[in-house]
Short mmCIF file of C-alpha atoms in Angstrom, two decimals:
data_model
loop_
_atom_site.label_atom_id
_atom_site.label_comp_id
_atom_site.label_asym_id
_atom_site.label_seq_id
_atom_site.Cartn_x
_atom_site.Cartn_y
_atom_site.Cartn_z
CA MET A 162 -16.95 15.05 2.46
CA SER A 163 -15.51 18.76 2.48
CA ALA A 164 -15.10 20.05 -1.09
CA THR A 165 -11.42 20.36 -0.46
CA ALA A 166 -11.13 17.11 1.12
CA LYS A 167 -12.56 16.20 -2.53
CA PHE A 168 -10.58 17.92 -4.73
CA TRP A 169 -7.08 16.85 -2.79
CA ASN A 170 -8.92 12.94 -3.45
CA ARG A 171 -9.69 13.91 -7.36
CA MET A 172 -6.03 15.52 -7.83
CA ALA A 173 -4.36 12.60 -5.33
CA LYS A 174 -3.10 10.74 -8.89
CA GLY A 175 -2.02 13.35 -10.91
CA TYR A 176 0.12 15.47 -7.82
CA ALA A 177 1.75 11.74 -7.43
CA LYS A 178 3.39 12.22 -11.05
CA SER A 179 4.13 15.85 -11.20
CA SER A 180 7.83 16.69 -10.48
CA ILE A 181 9.41 18.95 -8.15
CA ALA A 182 9.23 22.76 -9.69
CA ASP A 183 12.51 23.75 -7.87
CA GLN A 184 14.61 20.78 -7.09
CA ALA A 185 17.65 22.65 -5.81
CA SER A 186 15.58 24.81 -3.51
CA TYR A 187 13.79 21.98 -2.12
CA GLU A 188 16.62 20.43 -1.20
CA HIS A 189 18.07 23.06 0.62
CA LYS A 190 15.09 23.19 2.81
CA LEU A 191 15.55 19.38 3.60
CA GLU A 192 19.32 20.15 4.97
CA LEU A 193 17.98 23.40 6.83
CA THR A 194 15.20 21.46 8.45
CA ARG A 195 17.23 18.70 9.04
CA SER A 196 19.85 20.81 10.94
CA TYR A 197 17.69 20.71 14.03
CA PHE A 198 16.60 17.50 14.01
CA THR A 199 17.68 15.18 17.07
CA PRO A 200 16.73 11.10 16.59
CA GLU A 201 14.77 11.21 19.53
CA MET A 202 12.27 13.94 17.85
CA GLU A 203 8.41 13.35 17.75
CA VAL A 204 7.29 15.59 14.38
CA VAL A 205 3.90 16.16 13.25
CA GLU A 206 3.07 17.30 9.44
CA ILE A 207 -0.15 18.74 8.63
CA ALA A 208 -0.78 18.97 5.09
CA CYS A 209 1.52 16.16 3.92
CA GLY A 210 0.28 15.18 0.75
CA THR A 211 1.57 12.14 -0.37
CA GLY A 212 4.08 12.02 1.78
CA SER A 213 7.31 12.93 0.48
CA THR A 214 8.97 14.71 2.87
CA ALA A 215 7.35 12.58 5.65
CA LEU A 216 9.32 10.14 3.80
CA LEU A 217 12.64 11.41 3.29
CA HIS A 218 12.94 12.72 7.47
CA ALA A 219 11.41 9.29 8.70
CA PRO A 220 15.26 8.29 9.36
CA HIS A 221 16.50 11.65 10.83
CA VAL A 222 13.66 11.88 13.91
CA LYS A 223 11.95 9.47 16.08
CA HIS A 224 8.86 9.63 14.63
CA ILE A 225 6.87 11.12 12.43
CA LEU A 226 2.68 11.83 12.41
CA ALA A 227 1.70 12.81 8.52
CA THR A 228 -1.29 14.23 8.16
CA ASP A 229 -3.43 15.16 5.45
CA ILE A 230 -7.19 15.53 4.73
CA SER A 231 -7.03 13.96 1.46
CA GLU A 232 -7.33 10.02 2.23
CA ASN A 233 -6.63 9.20 -1.48
CA MET A 234 -3.13 11.43 -0.96
CA LEU A 235 -2.67 8.94 1.96
CA ALA A 236 -3.26 5.76 0.25
CA ILE A 237 -0.32 6.83 -1.84
CA ALA A 238 2.23 7.92 0.36
CA ARG A 239 1.19 4.63 2.75
CA GLU A 240 1.74 2.31 -0.09
CA LYS A 241 5.11 4.43 -1.00
CA ALA A 242 6.42 4.16 2.84
CA GLY A 243 5.74 0.63 2.54
CA ALA A 244 7.25 -0.05 -0.54
CA GLN A 245 10.63 2.03 1.19
CA GLY A 246 10.60 0.23 4.26
CA ILE A 247 9.92 3.16 6.53
CA THR A 248 8.00 2.20 9.64
CA ASN A 249 8.01 5.08 11.97
CA VAL A 250 6.17 7.72 9.92
CA THR A 251 1.75 7.10 10.77
CA PHE A 252 -0.56 8.88 8.35
CA GLU A 253 -3.55 10.30 9.08
CA CYS A 254 -6.16 11.55 8.13
CA SER A 255 -7.62 14.67 9.30
CA PRO A 256 -8.86 18.21 8.91
CA ILE A 257 -5.47 20.45 10.09
CA ASP A 258 -8.52 22.01 12.98
CA GLU A 259 -9.27 18.54 13.91
CA LEU A 260 -5.49 16.94 15.17
CA THR A 261 -5.23 15.35 17.77
CA VAL A 262 -2.75 15.82 18.49
CA PRO A 263 -1.40 16.90 22.51
CA ASP A 264 -1.19 20.54 23.36
CA GLY A 265 3.04 20.34 24.86
CA SER A 266 3.98 17.27 23.08
CA THR A 267 5.77 17.31 20.14
CA ASP A 268 9.77 19.04 19.19
CA MET A 269 8.10 19.84 15.38
CA VAL A 270 5.64 20.55 13.50
CA MET A 271 6.36 21.03 9.26
CA ALA A 272 3.51 22.84 7.26
CA HIS A 273 4.45 22.80 3.57
CA SER A 274 2.92 24.84 1.29
CA ILE A 275 -1.08 24.81 2.85
CA LEU A 276 -0.67 28.18 4.94
CA HIS A 277 -2.19 30.97 1.88
CA LEU A 278 -4.67 27.72 1.38
CA LEU A 279 -6.45 27.69 4.40
CA PRO A 280 -8.79 30.10 5.47
CA GLU A 281 -7.94 31.24 7.89
CA PRO A 282 -4.27 30.93 8.67
CA GLU A 283 -3.71 32.61 12.09
CA ALA A 284 -5.73 29.66 14.12
CA THR A 285 -3.49 26.93 12.36
CA VAL A 286 -0.72 28.51 13.25
CA ALA A 287 -1.78 29.22 16.57
CA SER A 288 -3.50 25.89 16.39
CA VAL A 289 0.72 24.68 16.26
CA HIS A 290 1.82 26.88 18.56
CA LYS A 291 0.01 24.53 21.24
CA MET A 292 0.62 21.44 19.51
CA LEU A 293 4.78 22.16 19.81
CA LYS A 294 6.72 22.00 23.36
CA PRO A 295 8.64 24.72 25.24
CA GLY A 296 11.39 25.30 22.30
CA GLY A 297 10.22 23.59 19.64
CA LEU A 298 10.19 24.56 16.19
CA PHE A 299 7.33 26.21 13.42
CA VAL A 300 8.69 24.55 9.41
CA SER A 301 6.55 26.02 7.08
CA SER A 302 7.03 27.36 3.21
CA THR A 303 4.48 29.67 1.78
CA VAL A 304 3.50 30.94 -2.11
CA CYS A 305 2.88 34.42 -0.53
CA LEU A 306 1.00 35.33 -4.26
CA GLN A 307 0.43 39.12 -3.33
CA ASP A 308 4.13 39.69 -4.12
CA GLY A 309 4.22 39.79 -7.34
CA LEU A 310 1.35 37.02 -8.49
CA GLY A 311 -1.47 39.00 -7.87
CA PHE A 312 -2.99 38.50 -11.72
CA PHE A 313 -3.73 34.83 -10.16
CA LYS A 314 -7.09 36.31 -8.47
CA TYR A 315 -8.35 37.03 -12.13
CA ILE A 316 -7.44 33.57 -13.29
CA LEU A 317 -8.75 31.59 -10.20
CA PRO A 318 -12.01 31.66 -10.86
CA ILE A 319 -11.85 30.14 -14.41
CA ALA A 320 -9.43 27.55 -13.17
CA ARG A 321 -11.67 26.97 -9.99
CA LEU A 322 -14.37 26.44 -12.27
CA VAL A 323 -13.07 23.69 -14.59
CA GLY A 324 -12.40 22.02 -11.57
CA TYR A 325 -8.06 23.06 -11.31
CA ALA A 326 -8.09 25.36 -8.43
CA PRO A 327 -8.98 24.10 -4.61
CA PRO A 328 -11.82 26.25 -2.89
CA HIS A 329 -9.72 28.73 -1.09
CA VAL A 330 -6.40 30.76 -2.52
CA GLY A 331 -5.27 33.09 -0.10
CA PHE A 332 -2.99 36.49 -1.52
CA LEU A 333 -0.26 37.40 1.23
CA LYS A 334 2.77 38.77 1.34
CA GLU A 335 5.81 38.16 2.87
CA GLU A 336 5.44 41.16 5.53
CA GLU A 337 2.65 39.87 6.88
CA LEU A 338 3.01 35.96 7.10
CA GLU A 339 5.85 36.66 9.18
CA SER A 340 3.67 38.88 10.91
CA MET A 341 1.30 36.04 11.33
CA ILE A 342 3.96 34.06 12.76
CA THR A 343 5.85 36.16 15.50
CA SER A 344 2.14 37.24 16.51
CA ALA A 345 1.30 33.65 17.80
CA GLY A 346 4.28 33.55 19.97
CA PHE A 347 7.35 32.39 18.13
CA THR A 348 10.74 33.91 16.77
CA LEU A 349 12.12 33.69 12.89
CA GLU A 350 15.31 32.07 13.12
CA HIS A 351 15.69 31.33 9.32
CA ASN A 352 13.63 33.79 6.60
CA TRP A 353 14.61 31.97 3.34
CA ARG A 354 13.15 33.38 -0.08
CA PRO A 355 15.15 31.86 -3.02
CA GLY A 356 13.49 34.20 -5.41
CA PRO A 357 11.01 36.98 -5.41
CA LYS A 358 8.00 35.13 -6.58
CA LYS A 359 9.18 31.58 -4.85
CA ALA A 360 7.96 30.34 -1.90
CA VAL A 361 9.43 31.69 1.80
CA PHE A 362 10.39 29.18 4.31
CA ILE A 363 10.33 30.26 7.40
CA ILE A 364 11.91 28.26 10.67
CA ALA A 365 10.43 29.08 14.53
CA ARG A 366 10.89 28.76 17.71
CA LYS A 367 8.24 28.60 20.23
CA SER A 368 10.01 30.31 23.48
CA GLU A 369 11.48 28.10 25.91
CA ALA A 370 9.29 29.66 28.67
#
């Protein structure tokens, strides 16, 4: 088991109990995403955590494949799905670079609070592009720590030493994130940031060609 999987397995129970820091922004992101849904959509979510977002979106689409590296996170997600009677979300434990989603097979890929935690986010964005059908959508929410939060570089080693930070945390700028996504072949349709130090929410489309 990787160090990343061990970290999130250990954090799963606490993560499940934590509250959303900015509920209004979260709900706005849900609304923006749902404006693109159709009842026949096939959706993939990478790094779904305990499944909250996937379960909220499930009534609006045909099926969601929700994946995460942490089996403990997914065990909580499955319990929540069962309690809510939701049957059109499939939870799968897999590292992002080992997902077996066929090329050109899905309508939307969601990746929330994960790109800045990956050693090679560019490779993940390129992989997402391959998964999507022509005209498919990539929806992401990413913390850009280099924009006013660079001081975390000095805090992270201590947090990691005591077990409260994941193995990798990247320091992106918003323009770097945008360039990463457009360079992979996407066109930005929504780019929303509720505040100067908030996560950047992007909806991007793969070309129809």
